JSON list of C-alpha atoms in Angstrom, two decimals:
[
{"chain": "A", "resi": 1, "resn": "MET", "atom": "CA", "xyz": [17.39, -3.41, -26.11]},
{"chain": "A", "resi": 2, "resn": "ASN", "atom": "CA", "xyz": [18.34, -4.03, -22.56]},
{"chain": "A", "resi": 3, "resn": "GLU", "atom": "CA", "xyz": [17.04, -8.00, -21.54]},
{"chain": "A", "resi": 4, "resn": "SER", "atom": "CA", "xyz": [17.01, -10.93, -20.11]},
{"chain": "A", "resi": 5, "resn": "HIS", "atom": "CA", "xyz": [15.13, -14.86, -21.51]},
{"chain": "A", "resi": 6, "resn": "SER", "atom": "CA", "xyz": [11.52, -13.65, -21.97]},
{"chain": "A", "resi": 7, "resn": "PRO", "atom": "CA", "xyz": [9.03, -13.59, -19.65]},
{"chain": "A", "resi": 8, "resn": "SER", "atom": "CA", "xyz": [6.06, -15.70, -19.93]},
{"chain": "A", "resi": 9, "resn": "SER", "atom": "CA", "xyz": [2.40, -13.34, -21.30]},
{"chain": "A", "resi": 10, "resn": "SER", "atom": "CA", "xyz": [1.31, -13.86, -17.79]},
{"chain": "A", "resi": 11, "resn": "THR", "atom": "CA", "xyz": [4.52, -11.63, -16.29]},
{"chain": "A", "resi": 12, "resn": "THR", "atom": "CA", "xyz": [3.11, -8.59, -14.74]},
{"chain": "A", "resi": 13, "resn": "ASN", "atom": "CA", "xyz": [4.33, -5.99, -16.59]},
{"chain": "A", "resi": 14, "resn": "VAL", "atom": "CA", "xyz": [5.18, -3.16, -14.93]},
{"chain": "A", "resi": 15, "resn": "LEU", "atom": "CA", "xyz": [6.82, 0.73, -16.84]},
{"chain": "A", "resi": 16, "resn": "ILE", "atom": "CA", "xyz": [8.48, 3.48, -14.20]},
{"chain": "A", "resi": 17, "resn": "THR", "atom": "CA", "xyz": [9.80, 6.37, -14.57]},
{"chain": "A", "resi": 18, "resn": "GLY", "atom": "CA", "xyz": [12.88, 7.71, -14.06]},
{"chain": "A", "resi": 19, "resn": "GLY", "atom": "CA", "xyz": [13.91, 3.82, -13.29]},
{"chain": "A", "resi": 20, "resn": "ASN", "atom": "CA", "xyz": [17.76, 4.71, -13.77]},
{"chain": "A", "resi": 21, "resn": "LYS", "atom": "CA", "xyz": [18.52, 5.50, -9.85]},
{"chain": "A", "resi": 22, "resn": "GLY", "atom": "CA", "xyz": [17.48, 6.32, -6.09]},
{"chain": "A", "resi": 23, "resn": "LEU", "atom": "CA", "xyz": [13.32, 4.84, -5.96]},
{"chain": "A", "resi": 24, "resn": "GLY", "atom": "CA", "xyz": [13.16, 4.21, -8.78]},
{"chain": "A", "resi": 25, "resn": "LEU", "atom": "CA", "xyz": [15.68, 2.11, -9.16]},
{"chain": "A", "resi": 26, "resn": "GLU", "atom": "CA", "xyz": [15.55, -0.13, -5.99]},
{"chain": "A", "resi": 27, "resn": "THR", "atom": "CA", "xyz": [11.29, 0.31, -7.30]},
{"chain": "A", "resi": 28, "resn": "ALA", "atom": "CA", "xyz": [12.63, -1.79, -10.08]},
{"chain": "A", "resi": 29, "resn": "ARG", "atom": "CA", "xyz": [14.92, -3.46, -8.87]},
{"chain": "A", "resi": 30, "resn": "ARG", "atom": "CA", "xyz": [12.48, -4.81, -5.94]},
{"chain": "A", "resi": 31, "resn": "LEU", "atom": "CA", "xyz": [10.05, -5.53, -8.19]},
{"chain": "A", "resi": 32, "resn": "GLY", "atom": "CA", "xyz": [12.08, -7.36, -11.29]},
{"chain": "A", "resi": 33, "resn": "ALA", "atom": "CA", "xyz": [12.87, -10.29, -7.74]},
{"chain": "A", "resi": 34, "resn": "LEU", "atom": "CA", "xyz": [9.27, -10.79, -7.97]},
{"chain": "A", "resi": 35, "resn": "GLY", "atom": "CA", "xyz": [9.50, -11.59, -11.43]},
{"chain": "A", "resi": 36, "resn": "TRP", "atom": "CA", "xyz": [7.98, -8.68, -12.91]},
{"chain": "A", "resi": 37, "resn": "ARG", "atom": "CA", "xyz": [8.83, -7.86, -16.38]},
{"chain": "A", "resi": 38, "resn": "VAL", "atom": "CA", "xyz": [10.45, -4.27, -15.69]},
{"chain": "A", "resi": 39, "resn": "PHE", "atom": "CA", "xyz": [10.16, -1.05, -18.50]},
{"chain": "A", "resi": 40, "resn": "LEU", "atom": "CA", "xyz": [12.99, 1.30, -16.70]},
{"chain": "A", "resi": 41, "resn": "GLY", "atom": "CA", "xyz": [12.52, 4.53, -18.37]},
{"chain": "A", "resi": 42, "resn": "ALA", "atom": "CA", "xyz": [14.84, 6.85, -17.83]},
{"chain": "A", "resi": 43, "resn": "ARG", "atom": "CA", "xyz": [15.85, 10.43, -19.87]},
{"chain": "A", "resi": 44, "resn": "ASP", "atom": "CA", "xyz": [20.04, 9.94, -19.43]},
{"chain": "A", "resi": 45, "resn": "GLU", "atom": "CA", "xyz": [20.11, 7.20, -22.04]},
{"chain": "A", "resi": 46, "resn": "ALA", "atom": "CA", "xyz": [23.99, 6.32, -21.10]},
{"chain": "A", "resi": 47, "resn": "ARG", "atom": "CA", "xyz": [22.19, 5.72, -16.83]},
{"chain": "A", "resi": 48, "resn": "GLY", "atom": "CA", "xyz": [19.28, 3.86, -18.01]},
{"chain": "A", "resi": 49, "resn": "ARG", "atom": "CA", "xyz": [20.92, 1.52, -20.16]},
{"chain": "A", "resi": 50, "resn": "GLN", "atom": "CA", "xyz": [24.00, 0.73, -17.29]},
{"chain": "A", "resi": 51, "resn": "ALA", "atom": "CA", "xyz": [20.66, 0.81, -14.61]},
{"chain": "A", "resi": 52, "resn": "ALA", "atom": "CA", "xyz": [18.54, -1.59, -16.54]},
{"chain": "A", "resi": 53, "resn": "GLU", "atom": "CA", "xyz": [21.79, -4.24, -17.65]},
{"chain": "A", "resi": 54, "resn": "ARG", "atom": "CA", "xyz": [23.15, -4.38, -13.77]},
{"chain": "A", "resi": 55, "resn": "LEU", "atom": "CA", "xyz": [19.49, -5.55, -13.93]},
{"chain": "A", "resi": 56, "resn": "ALA", "atom": "CA", "xyz": [19.61, -7.64, -16.16]},
{"chain": "A", "resi": 57, "resn": "ALA", "atom": "CA", "xyz": [22.60, -9.36, -14.94]},
{"chain": "A", "resi": 58, "resn": "ASP", "atom": "CA", "xyz": [20.60, -9.52, -11.79]},
{"chain": "A", "resi": 59, "resn": "GLY", "atom": "CA", "xyz": [17.94, -12.26, -13.66]},
{"chain": "A", "resi": 60, "resn": "ALA", "atom": "CA", "xyz": [15.64, -9.42, -14.18]},
{"chain": "A", "resi": 61, "resn": "HIS", "atom": "CA", "xyz": [13.38, -9.46, -16.84]},
{"chain": "A", "resi": 62, "resn": "VAL", "atom": "CA", "xyz": [14.51, -5.78, -17.83]},
{"chain": "A", "resi": 63, "resn": "THR", "atom": "CA", "xyz": [14.37, -3.80, -20.80]},
{"chain": "A", "resi": 64, "resn": "PHE", "atom": "CA", "xyz": [15.51, -0.04, -20.93]},
{"chain": "A", "resi": 65, "resn": "VAL", "atom": "CA", "xyz": [12.77, 2.87, -22.56]},
{"chain": "A", "resi": 66, "resn": "PRO", "atom": "CA", "xyz": [14.59, 6.21, -22.92]},
{"chain": "A", "resi": 67, "resn": "LEU", "atom": "CA", "xyz": [11.71, 8.34, -21.59]},
{"chain": "A", "resi": 68, "resn": "ASP", "atom": "CA", "xyz": [11.72, 11.85, -21.04]},
{"chain": "A", "resi": 69, "resn": "VAL", "atom": "CA", "xyz": [8.07, 13.23, -19.81]},
{"chain": "A", "resi": 70, "resn": "THR", "atom": "CA", "xyz": [8.80, 16.86, -20.73]},
{"chain": "A", "resi": 71, "resn": "SER", "atom": "CA", "xyz": [8.50, 15.18, -24.39]},
{"chain": "A", "resi": 72, "resn": "ASP", "atom": "CA", "xyz": [5.18, 14.15, -26.71]},
{"chain": "A", "resi": 73, "resn": "ASP", "atom": "CA", "xyz": [7.66, 13.13, -28.85]},
{"chain": "A", "resi": 74, "resn": "SER", "atom": "CA", "xyz": [10.36, 11.44, -26.66]},
{"chain": "A", "resi": 75, "resn": "VAL", "atom": "CA", "xyz": [5.91, 9.87, -24.38]},
{"chain": "A", "resi": 76, "resn": "ALA", "atom": "CA", "xyz": [5.90, 8.67, -27.72]},
{"chain": "A", "resi": 77, "resn": "ALA", "atom": "CA", "xyz": [8.64, 7.05, -28.74]},
{"chain": "A", "resi": 78, "resn": "ALA", "atom": "CA", "xyz": [7.99, 5.02, -25.86]},
{"chain": "A", "resi": 79, "resn": "VAL", "atom": "CA", "xyz": [5.04, 3.99, -26.31]},
{"chain": "A", "resi": 80, "resn": "ARG", "atom": "CA", "xyz": [5.50, 2.19, -29.53]},
{"chain": "A", "resi": 81, "resn": "THR", "atom": "CA", "xyz": [8.47, 0.84, -27.55]},
{"chain": "A", "resi": 82, "resn": "VAL", "atom": "CA", "xyz": [7.01, -1.44, -24.55]},
{"chain": "A", "resi": 83, "resn": "SER", "atom": "CA", "xyz": [4.01, -1.93, -27.42]},
{"chain": "A", "resi": 84, "resn": "ASP", "atom": "CA", "xyz": [6.87, -4.16, -29.68]},
{"chain": "A", "resi": 85, "resn": "SER", "atom": "CA", "xyz": [7.16, -6.24, -26.22]},
{"chain": "A", "resi": 86, "resn": "THR", "atom": "CA", "xyz": [4.06, -6.49, -26.14]},
{"chain": "A", "resi": 87, "resn": "ASP", "atom": "CA", "xyz": [0.26, -5.46, -25.60]},
{"chain": "A", "resi": 88, "resn": "ARG", "atom": "CA", "xyz": [-0.42, -4.34, -22.30]},
{"chain": "A", "resi": 89, "resn": "LEU", "atom": "CA", "xyz": [0.89, -2.90, -19.58]},
{"chain": "A", "resi": 90, "resn": "ASP", "atom": "CA", "xyz": [0.05, -4.17, -15.85]},
{"chain": "A", "resi": 91, "resn": "VAL", "atom": "CA", "xyz": [1.81, -1.21, -13.27]},
{"chain": "A", "resi": 92, "resn": "LEU", "atom": "CA", "xyz": [2.47, 2.69, -14.57]},
{"chain": "A", "resi": 93, "resn": "ILE", "atom": "CA", "xyz": [5.23, 4.15, -11.15]},
{"chain": "A", "resi": 94, "resn": "ASN", "atom": "CA", "xyz": [4.99, 8.09, -12.25]},
{"chain": "A", "resi": 95, "resn": "ASN", "atom": "CA", "xyz": [8.63, 8.50, -10.36]},
{"chain": "A", "resi": 96, "resn": "ALA", "atom": "CA", "xyz": [10.41, 11.34, -12.03]},
{"chain": "A", "resi": 97, "resn": "GLY", "atom": "CA", "xyz": [10.31, 14.60, -10.22]},
{"chain": "A", "resi": 98, "resn": "ILE", "atom": "CA", "xyz": [12.66, 17.24, -9.20]},
{"chain": "A", "resi": 99, "resn": "THR", "atom": "CA", "xyz": [13.11, 19.65, -6.11]},
{"chain": "A", "resi": 100, "resn": "GLY", "atom": "CA", "xyz": [13.59, 23.34, -8.08]},
{"chain": "A", "resi": 101, "resn": "GLU", "atom": "CA", "xyz": [15.68, 25.56, -6.93]},
{"chain": "A", "resi": 102, "resn": "LEU", "atom": "CA", "xyz": [16.03, 26.46, -3.60]},
{"chain": "A", "resi": 103, "resn": "VAL", "atom": "CA", "xyz": [15.16, 29.31, -3.85]},
{"chain": "A", "resi": 104, "resn": "GLY", "atom": "CA", "xyz": [12.79, 30.91, -1.25]},
{"chain": "A", "resi": 105, "resn": "PRO", "atom": "CA", "xyz": [8.86, 31.77, -1.33]},
{"chain": "A", "resi": 106, "resn": "ALA", "atom": "CA", "xyz": [9.69, 36.45, -1.94]},
{"chain": "A", "resi": 107, "resn": "ASP", "atom": "CA", "xyz": [12.36, 35.12, -4.38]},
{"chain": "A", "resi": 108, "resn": "THR", "atom": "CA", "xyz": [9.85, 32.80, -6.51]},
{"chain": "A", "resi": 109, "resn": "LEU", "atom": "CA", "xyz": [9.60, 33.77, -9.79]},
{"chain": "A", "resi": 110, "resn": "PRO", "atom": "CA", "xyz": [7.53, 31.23, -12.93]},
{"chain": "A", "resi": 111, "resn": "ARG", "atom": "CA", "xyz": [11.18, 30.53, -14.17]},
{"chain": "A", "resi": 112, "resn": "HIS", "atom": "CA", "xyz": [11.53, 29.29, -10.96]},
{"chain": "A", "resi": 113, "resn": "LEU", "atom": "CA", "xyz": [8.20, 27.49, -11.37]},
{"chain": "A", "resi": 114, "resn": "VAL", "atom": "CA", "xyz": [7.31, 26.46, -14.33]},
{"chain": "A", "resi": 115, "resn": "PRO", "atom": "CA", "xyz": [9.83, 23.41, -14.89]},
{"chain": "A", "resi": 116, "resn": "VAL", "atom": "CA", "xyz": [9.24, 21.94, -11.24]},
{"chain": "A", "resi": 117, "resn": "LEU", "atom": "CA", "xyz": [5.46, 21.39, -12.95]},
{"chain": "A", "resi": 118, "resn": "GLU", "atom": "CA", "xyz": [6.47, 19.87, -16.25]},
{"chain": "A", "resi": 119, "resn": "VAL", "atom": "CA", "xyz": [8.44, 17.22, -14.43]},
{"chain": "A", "resi": 120, "resn": "ASN", "atom": "CA", "xyz": [6.14, 16.65, -11.53]},
{"chain": "A", "resi": 121, "resn": "VAL", "atom": "CA", "xyz": [2.69, 17.69, -12.28]},
{"chain": "A", "resi": 122, "resn": "VAL", "atom": "CA", "xyz": [2.33, 17.40, -15.95]},
{"chain": "A", "resi": 123, "resn": "GLY", "atom": "CA", "xyz": [4.74, 14.70, -16.60]},
{"chain": "A", "resi": 124, "resn": "PRO", "atom": "CA", "xyz": [2.56, 11.74, -14.83]},
{"chain": "A", "resi": 125, "resn": "VAL", "atom": "CA", "xyz": [-0.40, 14.13, -16.88]},
{"chain": "A", "resi": 126, "resn": "ARG", "atom": "CA", "xyz": [1.20, 13.12, -20.93]},
{"chain": "A", "resi": 127, "resn": "VAL", "atom": "CA", "xyz": [3.07, 9.56, -19.52]},
{"chain": "A", "resi": 128, "resn": "THR", "atom": "CA", "xyz": [-0.18, 8.69, -18.23]},
{"chain": "A", "resi": 129, "resn": "HIS", "atom": "CA", "xyz": [-2.24, 9.36, -21.65]},
{"chain": "A", "resi": 130, "resn": "ALA", "atom": "CA", "xyz": [-0.41, 8.44, -23.68]},
{"chain": "A", "resi": 131, "resn": "PHE", "atom": "CA", "xyz": [-0.04, 4.69, -21.41]},
{"chain": "A", "resi": 132, "resn": "LEU", "atom": "CA", "xyz": [-3.98, 3.91, -21.36]},
{"chain": "A", "resi": 133, "resn": "PRO", "atom": "CA", "xyz": [-4.54, 1.82, -24.39]},
{"chain": "A", "resi": 134, "resn": "LEU", "atom": "CA", "xyz": [-1.70, -0.27, -23.46]},
{"chain": "A", "resi": 135, "resn": "LEU", "atom": "CA", "xyz": [-3.41, 0.14, -19.09]},
{"chain": "A", "resi": 136, "resn": "ARG", "atom": "CA", "xyz": [-6.75, -0.45, -20.36]},
{"chain": "A", "resi": 137, "resn": "ALA", "atom": "CA", "xyz": [-5.54, -3.96, -21.80]},
{"chain": "A", "resi": 138, "resn": "GLY", "atom": "CA", "xyz": [-3.59, -4.80, -18.43]},
{"chain": "A", "resi": 139, "resn": "HIS", "atom": "CA", "xyz": [-4.78, -7.33, -15.77]},
{"chain": "A", "resi": 140, "resn": "ASP", "atom": "CA", "xyz": [-6.19, -5.23, -13.16]},
{"chain": "A", "resi": 141, "resn": "PRO", "atom": "CA", "xyz": [-3.97, -2.15, -13.98]},
{"chain": "A", "resi": 142, "resn": "ARG", "atom": "CA", "xyz": [-2.89, 0.33, -11.47]},
{"chain": "A", "resi": 143, "resn": "VAL", "atom": "CA", "xyz": [-1.00, 3.67, -11.20]},
{"chain": "A", "resi": 144, "resn": "VAL", "atom": "CA", "xyz": [1.08, 5.06, -8.99]},
{"chain": "A", "resi": 145, "resn": "MET", "atom": "CA", "xyz": [2.18, 8.52, -8.43]},
{"chain": "A", "resi": 146, "resn": "ILE", "atom": "CA", "xyz": [4.83, 9.52, -6.58]},
{"chain": "A", "resi": 147, "resn": "SER", "atom": "CA", "xyz": [4.46, 11.76, -3.55]},
{"chain": "A", "resi": 148, "resn": "SER", "atom": "CA", "xyz": [4.74, 13.58, -1.29]},
{"chain": "A", "resi": 149, "resn": "GLY", "atom": "CA", "xyz": [3.90, 14.58, 2.20]},
{"chain": "A", "resi": 150, "resn": "ALA", "atom": "CA", "xyz": [4.52, 17.92, 1.34]},
{"chain": "A", "resi": 151, "resn": "GLY", "atom": "CA", "xyz": [2.14, 17.75, -0.75]},
{"chain": "A", "resi": 152, "resn": "SER", "atom": "CA", "xyz": [-0.89, 17.64, 2.08]},
{"chain": "A", "resi": 153, "resn": "LEU", "atom": "CA", "xyz": [-2.21, 20.96, 3.79]},
{"chain": "A", "resi": 154, "resn": "THR", "atom": "CA", "xyz": [-2.86, 18.92, 6.68]},
{"chain": "A", "resi": 155, "resn": "ILE", "atom": "CA", "xyz": [0.81, 17.67, 6.55]},
{"chain": "A", "resi": 156, "resn": "THR", "atom": "CA", "xyz": [2.88, 21.26, 6.26]},
{"chain": "A", "resi": 157, "resn": "SER", "atom": "CA", "xyz": [0.08, 23.31, 8.89]},
{"chain": "A", "resi": 158, "resn": "ASP", "atom": "CA", "xyz": [1.29, 20.39, 11.44]},
{"chain": "A", "resi": 159, "resn": "PRO", "atom": "CA", "xyz": [4.29, 21.66, 13.52]},
{"chain": "A", "resi": 160, "resn": "GLU", "atom": "CA", "xyz": [5.24, 18.98, 14.90]},
{"chain": "A", "resi": 161, "resn": "ARG", "atom": "CA", "xyz": [5.52, 17.98, 10.82]},
{"chain": "A", "resi": 162, "resn": "LYS", "atom": "CA", "xyz": [9.36, 18.11, 9.05]},
{"chain": "A", "resi": 163, "resn": "GLU", "atom": "CA", "xyz": [7.61, 18.49, 6.34]},
{"chain": "A", "resi": 164, "resn": "SER", "atom": "CA", "xyz": [6.11, 22.21, 8.16]},
{"chain": "A", "resi": 165, "resn": "THR", "atom": "CA", "xyz": [9.38, 23.48, 7.79]},
{"chain": "A", "resi": 166, "resn": "PHE", "atom": "CA", "xyz": [10.93, 24.37, 5.06]},
{"chain": "A", "resi": 167, "resn": "PRO", "atom": "CA", "xyz": [8.41, 26.93, 3.19]},
{"chain": "A", "resi": 168, "resn": "HIS", "atom": "CA", "xyz": [8.45, 26.65, -0.82]},
{"chain": "A", "resi": 169, "resn": "LEU", "atom": "CA", "xyz": [6.80, 27.56, -4.01]},
{"chain": "A", "resi": 170, "resn": "LEU", "atom": "CA", "xyz": [8.36, 24.97, -5.80]},
{"chain": "A", "resi": 171, "resn": "TYR", "atom": "CA", "xyz": [8.02, 21.62, -4.89]},
{"chain": "A", "resi": 172, "resn": "PRO", "atom": "CA", "xyz": [4.74, 20.89, -2.51]},
{"chain": "A", "resi": 173, "resn": "PRO", "atom": "CA", "xyz": [2.88, 22.97, -5.34]},
{"chain": "A", "resi": 174, "resn": "SER", "atom": "CA", "xyz": [3.64, 20.56, -7.67]},
{"chain": "A", "resi": 175, "resn": "LYS", "atom": "CA", "xyz": [2.71, 17.48, -5.21]},
{"chain": "A", "resi": 176, "resn": "ALA", "atom": "CA", "xyz": [-0.08, 18.87, -4.25]},
{"chain": "A", "resi": 177, "resn": "ALA", "atom": "CA", "xyz": [-1.29, 19.19, -7.41]},
{"chain": "A", "resi": 178, "resn": "LEU", "atom": "CA", "xyz": [-0.51, 15.13, -8.63]},
{"chain": "A", "resi": 179, "resn": "ASN", "atom": "CA", "xyz": [-2.37, 14.05, -5.34]},
{"chain": "A", "resi": 180, "resn": "MET", "atom": "CA", "xyz": [-5.37, 16.77, -6.82]},
{"chain": "A", "resi": 181, "resn": "ILE", "atom": "CA", "xyz": [-4.57, 15.17, -10.04]},
{"chain": "A", "resi": 182, "resn": "THR", "atom": "CA", "xyz": [-4.70, 11.52, -8.87]},
{"chain": "A", "resi": 183, "resn": "THR", "atom": "CA", "xyz": [-7.49, 11.80, -7.09]},
{"chain": "A", "resi": 184, "resn": "GLN", "atom": "CA", "xyz": [-9.82, 12.99, -10.03]},
{"chain": "A", "resi": 185, "resn": "TYR", "atom": "CA", "xyz": [-8.02, 10.14, -12.58]},
{"chain": "A", "resi": 186, "resn": "ALA", "atom": "CA", "xyz": [-8.70, 7.06, -9.56]},
{"chain": "A", "resi": 187, "resn": "LYS", "atom": "CA", "xyz": [-12.62, 8.95, -9.82]},
{"chain": "A", "resi": 188, "resn": "ALA", "atom": "CA", "xyz": [-12.95, 9.52, -13.59]},
{"chain": "A", "resi": 189, "resn": "LEU", "atom": "CA", "xyz": [-10.75, 5.73, -14.60]},
{"chain": "A", "resi": 190, "resn": "PRO", "atom": "CA", "xyz": [-12.68, 3.48, -12.07]},
{"chain": "A", "resi": 191, "resn": "GLY", "atom": "CA", "xyz": [-11.30, 0.71, -14.00]},
{"chain": "A", "resi": 192, "resn": "ILE", "atom": "CA", "xyz": [-7.92, 1.56, -12.71]},
{"chain": "A", "resi": 193, "resn": "ARG", "atom": "CA", "xyz": [-5.88, 1.78, -10.13]},
{"chain": "A", "resi": 194, "resn": "PHE", "atom": "CA", "xyz": [-4.57, 5.46, -9.12]},
{"chain": "A", "resi": 195, "resn": "ASN", "atom": "CA", "xyz": [-2.68, 6.16, -5.43]},
{"chain": "A", "resi": 196, "resn": "LEU", "atom": "CA", "xyz": [-0.23, 7.61, -4.48]},
{"chain": "A", "resi": 197, "resn": "ALA", "atom": "CA", "xyz": [2.61, 7.00, -2.64]},
{"chain": "A", "resi": 198, "resn": "ASP", "atom": "CA", "xyz": [4.82, 9.26, -0.30]},
{"chain": "A", "resi": 199, "resn": "PRO", "atom": "CA", "xyz": [8.12, 7.41, 0.47]},
{"chain": "A", "resi": 200, "resn": "GLY", "atom": "CA", "xyz": [8.92, 10.37, 3.43]},
{"chain": "A", "resi": 201, "resn": "PHE", "atom": "CA", "xyz": [12.77, 11.59, 3.74]},
{"chain": "A", "resi": 202, "resn": "THR", "atom": "CA", "xyz": [14.57, 9.41, 1.76]},
{"chain": "A", "resi": 203, "resn": "ALA", "atom": "CA", "xyz": [18.58, 9.06, 0.92]},
{"chain": "A", "resi": 204, "resn": "THR", "atom": "CA", "xyz": [18.61, 9.51, -2.62]},
{"chain": "A", "resi": 205, "resn": "ASP", "atom": "CA", "xyz": [19.84, 12.63, -5.32]},
{"chain": "A", "resi": 206, "resn": "LEU", "atom": "CA", "xyz": [17.12, 14.52, -5.08]},
{"chain": "A", "resi": 207, "resn": "ASN", "atom": "CA", "xyz": [17.78, 15.94, -1.49]},
{"chain": "A", "resi": 208, "resn": "GLY", "atom": "CA", "xyz": [21.87, 14.85, -1.13]},
{"chain": "A", "resi": 209, "resn": "HIS", "atom": "CA", "xyz": [21.36, 11.67, 0.44]},
{"chain": "A", "resi": 210, "resn": "LYS", "atom": "CA", "xyz": [20.27, 13.29, 3.36]},
{"chain": "A", "resi": 211, "resn": "GLY", "atom": "CA", "xyz": [16.94, 11.82, 4.20]},
{"chain": "A", "resi": 212, "resn": "THR", "atom": "CA", "xyz": [16.78, 9.42, 7.00]},
{"chain": "A", "resi": 213, "resn": "GLN", "atom": "CA", "xyz": [15.36, 6.24, 5.38]},
{"chain": "A", "resi": 214, "resn": "THR", "atom": "CA", "xyz": [17.83, 3.28, 3.85]},
{"chain": "A", "resi": 215, "resn": "VAL", "atom": "CA", "xyz": [15.58, 3.61, -1.11]},
{"chain": "A", "resi": 216, "resn": "THR", "atom": "CA", "xyz": [14.12, 0.16, 0.58]},
{"chain": "A", "resi": 217, "resn": "GLU", "atom": "CA", "xyz": [13.39, 2.04, 3.39]},
{"chain": "A", "resi": 218, "resn": "GLY", "atom": "CA", "xyz": [11.29, 4.83, 0.95]},
{"chain": "A", "resi": 219, "resn": "SER", "atom": "CA", "xyz": [10.38, 2.12, -2.09]},
{"chain": "A", "resi": 220, "resn": "ASP", "atom": "CA", "xyz": [8.62, 0.21, 0.35]},
{"chain": "A", "resi": 221, "resn": "VAL", "atom": "CA", "xyz": [4.68, 2.10, 0.54]},
{"chain": "A", "resi": 222, "resn": "ILE", "atom": "CA", "xyz": [5.73, 1.96, -3.87]},
{"chain": "A", "resi": 223, "resn": "VAL", "atom": "CA", "xyz": [5.45, -2.04, -3.53]},
{"chain": "A", "resi": 224, "resn": "GLU", "atom": "CA", "xyz": [2.60, -2.46, -1.08]},
{"chain": "A", "resi": 225, "resn": "LEU", "atom": "CA", "xyz": [0.56, 0.05, -4.76]},
{"chain": "A", "resi": 226, "resn": "ALA", "atom": "CA", "xyz": [2.27, -1.48, -7.16]},
{"chain": "A", "resi": 227, "resn": "THR", "atom": "CA", "xyz": [1.61, -5.05, -6.16]},
{"chain": "A", "resi": 228, "resn": "THR", "atom": "CA", "xyz": [-1.41, -4.81, -3.91]},
{"chain": "A", "resi": 229, "resn": "SER", "atom": "CA", "xyz": [-3.00, -1.66, -4.32]},
{"chain": "A", "resi": 230, "resn": "PRO", "atom": "CA", "xyz": [-4.64, -2.06, -0.41]},
{"chain": "A", "resi": 231, "resn": "GLY", "atom": "CA", "xyz": [-7.83, 0.26, -0.52]},
{"chain": "A", "resi": 232, "resn": "GLY", "atom": "CA", "xyz": [-7.61, -0.02, -3.51]},
{"chain": "A", "resi": 233, "resn": "THR", "atom": "CA", "xyz": [-8.01, 3.37, -5.23]},
{"chain": "A", "resi": 234, "resn": "GLY", "atom": "CA", "xyz": [-8.26, 6.98, -4.75]},
{"chain": "A", "resi": 235, "resn": "GLN", "atom": "CA", "xyz": [-5.57, 6.23, -1.96]},
{"chain": "A", "resi": 236, "resn": "TYR", "atom": "CA", "xyz": [-2.24, 8.55, -0.29]},
{"chain": "A", "resi": 237, "resn": "ARG", "atom": "CA", "xyz": [-0.25, 6.49, 1.75]},
{"chain": "A", "resi": 238, "resn": "ASP", "atom": "CA", "xyz": [3.41, 6.26, 2.93]},
{"chain": "A", "resi": 239, "resn": "ARG", "atom": "CA", "xyz": [4.53, 3.22, 4.65]},
{"chain": "A", "resi": 240, "resn": "ASP", "atom": "CA", "xyz": [2.95, 3.60, 7.33]},
{"chain": "A", "resi": 241, "resn": "GLY", "atom": "CA", "xyz": [-0.05, 3.51, 6.26]},
{"chain": "A", "resi": 242, "resn": "SER", "atom": "CA", "xyz": [-2.82, 6.11, 4.87]},
{"chain": "A", "resi": 243, "resn": "LEU", "atom": "CA", "xyz": [-2.01, 10.44, 5.28]},
{"chain": "A", "resi": 244, "resn": "PRO", "atom": "CA", "xyz": [-4.68, 12.64, 5.64]},
{"chain": "A", "resi": 245, "resn": "TRP", "atom": "CA", "xyz": [-4.91, 14.99, 2.69]}
]
């Protein structure tokens, strides 16, 4: 466990999957700077611990949580780790995601698609389900799913949008599925706010750092939904406002 001093019982508790780099790490840094208790989840234990130590050195309340969203056992262990420190989770940010192989639609096989769905779709369901008891005990509980404009049928059909110029059977369908899953959670569980964040084209490992936004700009909408959830629940937003489905 890597943490600074113990937070008070009124502190907001947040778990971030894929928190060791990119948008996850920047979100952890920003929420930690607000005085939140950050549970930093990461599959890579060495990198996760290093990230947590860096945040703790800056004064954040942070605990590293080994967390592989594709593993039932890992997620169950993560629940135990968080439960050892608190009896509630106020915010869950399902950030972990992959793009998959750069293979064209005509050459895409199930073996290409399955790993992406396992991380980007099944992973958030696995983590959300496991943490529901702690979320239900939280203060105004919120779940933020990290989606993309590539998951919008409207945006990917618009020739003026960059998302429409790269046909891919892996990442866009996974985010479209995540969008639908999130709206269904929002309808079924009104006591928890479920919202979708599109960080935009942000420079991260996911795109080889070709993105035009900084991680701070990309995390703006994540932080907004984590802290205030404008519009309540079932929202799909980027840093400029609501997005079309």
